[in-house]
Each structure stands twice: as C-alpha cells, then as structure tokens.
C-alpha cells in the first residue's frame, strides 16, 4: 500500500500524538490492510478519518469495497476473523 492510496482526514490531528505509537500503528495498520484487500484496484484512496467523540477519538476507515453481507457482519467481533 503506497501513501498515494491513503488519505488522512480530520481536524486537530495532534491528539494522535497522545496514543501509544505501537498500539495505533498495529490497529490502524490492520484496518488499512483489510480495506486495501477489499478493493486493491480501486483508483480512489482509502480514507482514514479521525474525529473527537466526547472525550475519546473516533476512527473511521473508508474504502470502496463491496461491504459485508449479514453473516460476515455477525462474525465481525470474533477473534481472528477478517
């Protein structure tokens, strides 16, 4: 995945500096990898959107893949399922 395939969106992104680098890179890296695998030939970039949500941070990964069917959606919280 090249940097040209990823777009970072958000205001006040300095809040990302407070998150332990390893935890953030592991979590976001896995999400970006899944998004890329869903649409590897898409000309549109994968978007990573950060926004404040109350006292927390909301992360949204936006790709242009086909999405999940209802069975996949039910299994989404299972360990090691992707």
mmCIF file with all atom_site columns, C-alpha atoms in Angstrom:
data_model
loop_
_atom_site.group_PDB
_atom_site.id
_atom_site.type_symbol
_atom_site.label_atom_id
_atom_site.label_alt_id
_atom_site.label_comp_id
_atom_site.label_asym_id
_atom_site.label_entity_id
_atom_site.label_seq_id
_atom_site.pdbx_PDB_ins_code
_atom_site.Cartn_x
_atom_site.Cartn_y
_atom_site.Cartn_z
_atom_site.occupancy
_atom_site.B_iso_or_equiv
_atom_site.pdbx_formal_charge
_atom_site.auth_seq_id
_atom_site.auth_comp_id
_atom_site.auth_asym_id
_atom_site.auth_atom_id
_atom_site.pdbx_PDB_model_num
ATOM 1  C CA . UNK A 1 1  ? 0.000   0.000   0.000  1.00 0.00 ? 1  UNK A CA 1
ATOM 2  C CA . UNK A 1 2  ? 1.526   3.280   -1.017 1.00 0.00 ? 2  UNK A CA 1
ATOM 3  C CA . UNK A 1 3  ? 0.949   6.646   0.638  1.00 0.00 ? 3  UNK A CA 1
ATOM 4  C CA . UNK A 1 4  ? -0.851  7.795   -2.505 1.00 0.00 ? 4  UNK A CA 1
ATOM 5  C CA . UNK A 1 5  ? -3.561  5.196   -1.784 1.00 0.00 ? 5  UNK A CA 1
ATOM 6  C CA . UNK A 1 6  ? -4.269  6.564   1.720  1.00 0.00 ? 6  UNK A CA 1
ATOM 7  C CA . UNK A 1 7  ? -5.798  9.904   2.676  1.00 0.00 ? 7  UNK A CA 1
ATOM 8  C CA . UNK A 1 8  ? -5.772  11.221  6.265  1.00 0.00 ? 8  UNK A CA 1
ATOM 9  C CA . UNK A 1 9  ? -8.809  13.344  7.195  1.00 0.00 ? 9  UNK A CA 1
ATOM 10 C CA . UNK A 1 10 ? -9.555  15.211  10.395 1.00 0.00 ? 10 UNK A CA 1
ATOM 11 C CA . UNK A 1 11 ? -9.171  18.302  12.472 1.00 0.00 ? 11 UNK A CA 1
ATOM 12 C CA . UNK A 1 12 ? -6.827  18.640  15.424 1.00 0.00 ? 12 UNK A CA 1
ATOM 13 C CA . UNK A 1 13 ? -4.862  15.537  14.499 1.00 0.00 ? 13 UNK A CA 1
ATOM 14 C CA . UNK A 1 14 ? -2.340  16.455  17.205 1.00 0.00 ? 14 UNK A CA 1
ATOM 15 C CA . UNK A 1 15 ? -4.449  14.286  19.568 1.00 0.00 ? 15 UNK A CA 1
ATOM 16 C CA . UNK A 1 16 ? -2.951  11.274  17.792 1.00 0.00 ? 16 UNK A CA 1
ATOM 17 C CA . UNK A 1 17 ? 0.354   12.075  19.449 1.00 0.00 ? 17 UNK A CA 1
ATOM 18 C CA . UNK A 1 18 ? -1.107  11.006  22.805 1.00 0.00 ? 18 UNK A CA 1
ATOM 19 C CA . UNK A 1 19 ? -1.859  7.474   21.623 1.00 0.00 ? 19 UNK A CA 1
ATOM 20 C CA . UNK A 1 20 ? 0.998   4.981   22.069 1.00 0.00 ? 20 UNK A CA 1
ATOM 21 C CA . UNK A 1 21 ? 2.579   4.675   18.618 1.00 0.00 ? 21 UNK A CA 1
ATOM 22 C CA . UNK A 1 22 ? 2.752   0.880   18.611 1.00 0.00 ? 22 UNK A CA 1
ATOM 23 C CA . UNK A 1 23 ? -0.914  0.474   19.579 1.00 0.00 ? 23 UNK A CA 1
ATOM 24 C CA . UNK A 1 24 ? -2.059  2.965   16.962 1.00 0.00 ? 24 UNK A CA 1
ATOM 25 C CA . UNK A 1 25 ? 0.088   1.605   14.151 1.00 0.00 ? 25 UNK A CA 1
ATOM 26 C CA . UNK A 1 26 ? -0.934  -2.001  14.860 1.00 0.00 ? 26 UNK A CA 1
ATOM 27 C CA . UNK A 1 27 ? -4.658  -1.245  14.966 1.00 0.00 ? 27 UNK A CA 1
ATOM 28 C CA . UNK A 1 28 ? -4.764  1.173   12.049 1.00 0.00 ? 28 UNK A CA 1
ATOM 29 C CA . UNK A 1 29 ? -2.364  -0.963  10.005 1.00 0.00 ? 29 UNK A CA 1
ATOM 30 C CA . UNK A 1 30 ? -4.672  -3.975  10.263 1.00 0.00 ? 30 UNK A CA 1
ATOM 31 C CA . UNK A 1 31 ? -7.703  -1.896  9.285  1.00 0.00 ? 31 UNK A CA 1
ATOM 32 C CA . UNK A 1 32 ? -5.935  -0.367  6.291  1.00 0.00 ? 32 UNK A CA 1
ATOM 33 C CA . UNK A 1 33 ? -4.723  -3.793  5.163  1.00 0.00 ? 33 UNK A CA 1
ATOM 34 C CA . UNK A 1 34 ? -8.295  -5.140  5.294  1.00 0.00 ? 34 UNK A CA 1
ATOM 35 C CA . UNK A 1 35 ? -9.604  -2.104  3.405  1.00 0.00 ? 35 UNK A CA 1
ATOM 36 C CA . UNK A 1 36 ? -6.931  -2.489  0.724  1.00 0.00 ? 36 UNK A CA 1
ATOM 37 C CA . UNK A 1 37 ? -7.655  -6.201  0.333  1.00 0.00 ? 37 UNK A CA 1
ATOM 38 C CA . UNK A 1 38 ? -11.356 -5.373  -0.160 1.00 0.00 ? 38 UNK A CA 1
ATOM 39 C CA . UNK A 1 39 ? -10.603 -3.121  -3.147 1.00 0.00 ? 39 UNK A CA 1
ATOM 40 C CA . UNK A 1 40 ? -6.954  -3.416  -4.291 1.00 0.00 ? 40 UNK A CA 1
ATOM 41 C CA . UNK A 1 41 ? -7.582  -1.992  -7.769 1.00 0.00 ? 41 UNK A CA 1
ATOM 42 C CA . UNK A 1 42 ? -9.706  0.981   -6.733 1.00 0.00 ? 42 UNK A CA 1
ATOM 43 C CA . UNK A 1 43 ? -8.472  4.296   -8.144 1.00 0.00 ? 43 UNK A CA 1
ATOM 44 C CA . UNK A 1 44 ? -9.936  6.053   -5.089 1.00 0.00 ? 44 UNK A CA 1
ATOM 45 C CA . UNK A 1 45 ? -7.810  6.298   -1.946 1.00 0.00 ? 45 UNK A CA 1
ATOM 46 C CA . UNK A 1 46 ? -8.576  4.607   1.352  1.00 0.00 ? 46 UNK A CA 1
ATOM 47 C CA . UNK A 1 47 ? -9.569  7.404   3.717  1.00 0.00 ? 47 UNK A CA 1
ATOM 48 C CA . UNK A 1 48 ? -8.647  7.442   7.390  1.00 0.00 ? 48 UNK A CA 1
ATOM 49 C CA . UNK A 1 49 ? -10.859 9.878   9.259  1.00 0.00 ? 49 UNK A CA 1
ATOM 50 C CA . UNK A 1 50 ? -10.178 10.911  12.854 1.00 0.00 ? 50 UNK A CA 1
ATOM 51 C CA . UNK A 1 51 ? -12.624 12.989  14.870 1.00 0.00 ? 51 UNK A CA 1
ATOM 52 C CA . UNK A 1 52 ? -13.247 13.760  18.517 1.00 0.00 ? 52 UNK A CA 1
ATOM 53 C CA . UNK A 1 53 ? -16.139 11.916  20.117 1.00 0.00 ? 53 UNK A CA 1
ATOM 54 C CA . UNK A 1 54 ? -16.833 13.230  23.602 1.00 0.00 ? 54 UNK A CA 1
ATOM 55 C CA . UNK A 1 55 ? -13.597 12.633  25.475 1.00 0.00 ? 55 UNK A CA 1
ATOM 56 C CA . UNK A 1 56 ? -12.495 9.955   23.037 1.00 0.00 ? 56 UNK A CA 1
ATOM 57 C CA . UNK A 1 57 ? -11.371 9.684   19.458 1.00 0.00 ? 57 UNK A CA 1
ATOM 58 C CA . UNK A 1 58 ? -13.415 8.203   16.637 1.00 0.00 ? 58 UNK A CA 1
ATOM 59 C CA . UNK A 1 59 ? -11.610 6.434   13.814 1.00 0.00 ? 59 UNK A CA 1
ATOM 60 C CA . UNK A 1 60 ? -13.266 5.696   10.508 1.00 0.00 ? 60 UNK A CA 1
ATOM 61 C CA . UNK A 1 61 ? -11.662 3.730   7.660  1.00 0.00 ? 61 UNK A CA 1
ATOM 62 C CA . UNK A 1 62 ? -13.442 4.401   4.369  1.00 0.00 ? 62 UNK A CA 1
ATOM 63 C CA . UNK A 1 63 ? -12.815 2.152   1.386  1.00 0.00 ? 63 UNK A CA 1
ATOM 64 C CA . UNK A 1 64 ? -14.722 1.443   -1.809 1.00 0.00 ? 64 UNK A CA 1
ATOM 65 C CA . UNK A 1 65 ? -15.073 -2.324  -1.435 1.00 0.00 ? 65 UNK A CA 1
ATOM 66 C CA . UNK A 1 66 ? -18.280 -4.346  -1.720 1.00 0.00 ? 66 UNK A CA 1
ATOM 67 C CA . UNK A 1 67 ? -19.045 -4.281  2.020  1.00 0.00 ? 67 UNK A CA 1
ATOM 68 C CA . UNK A 1 68 ? -20.051 -7.177  4.245  1.00 0.00 ? 68 UNK A CA 1
ATOM 69 C CA . UNK A 1 69 ? -23.026 -9.490  3.950  1.00 0.00 ? 69 UNK A CA 1
ATOM 70 C CA . UNK A 1 70 ? -25.151 -10.165 7.047  1.00 0.00 ? 70 UNK A CA 1
ATOM 71 C CA . UNK A 1 71 ? -23.267 -13.371 8.007  1.00 0.00 ? 71 UNK A CA 1
ATOM 72 C CA . UNK A 1 72 ? -19.887 -11.627 7.808  1.00 0.00 ? 72 UNK A CA 1
ATOM 73 C CA . UNK A 1 73 ? -21.233 -8.692  9.789  1.00 0.00 ? 73 UNK A CA 1
ATOM 74 C CA . UNK A 1 74 ? -22.360 -11.016 12.616 1.00 0.00 ? 74 UNK A CA 1
ATOM 75 C CA . UNK A 1 75 ? -18.879 -12.577 12.852 1.00 0.00 ? 75 UNK A CA 1
ATOM 76 C CA . UNK A 1 76 ? -17.025 -9.280  12.779 1.00 0.00 ? 76 UNK A CA 1
ATOM 77 C CA . UNK A 1 77 ? -16.339 -9.220  16.534 1.00 0.00 ? 77 UNK A CA 1
ATOM 78 C CA . UNK A 1 78 ? -14.885 -12.733 16.650 1.00 0.00 ? 78 UNK A CA 1
ATOM 79 C CA . UNK A 1 79 ? -11.159 -13.026 17.391 1.00 0.00 ? 79 UNK A CA 1
ATOM 80 C CA . UNK A 1 80 ? -9.027  -13.705 14.306 1.00 0.00 ? 80 UNK A CA 1
ATOM 81 C CA . UNK A 1 81 ? -11.931 -13.182 11.891 1.00 0.00 ? 81 UNK A CA 1
ATOM 82 C CA . UNK A 1 82 ? -11.376 -10.903 8.914  1.00 0.00 ? 82 UNK A CA 1
#
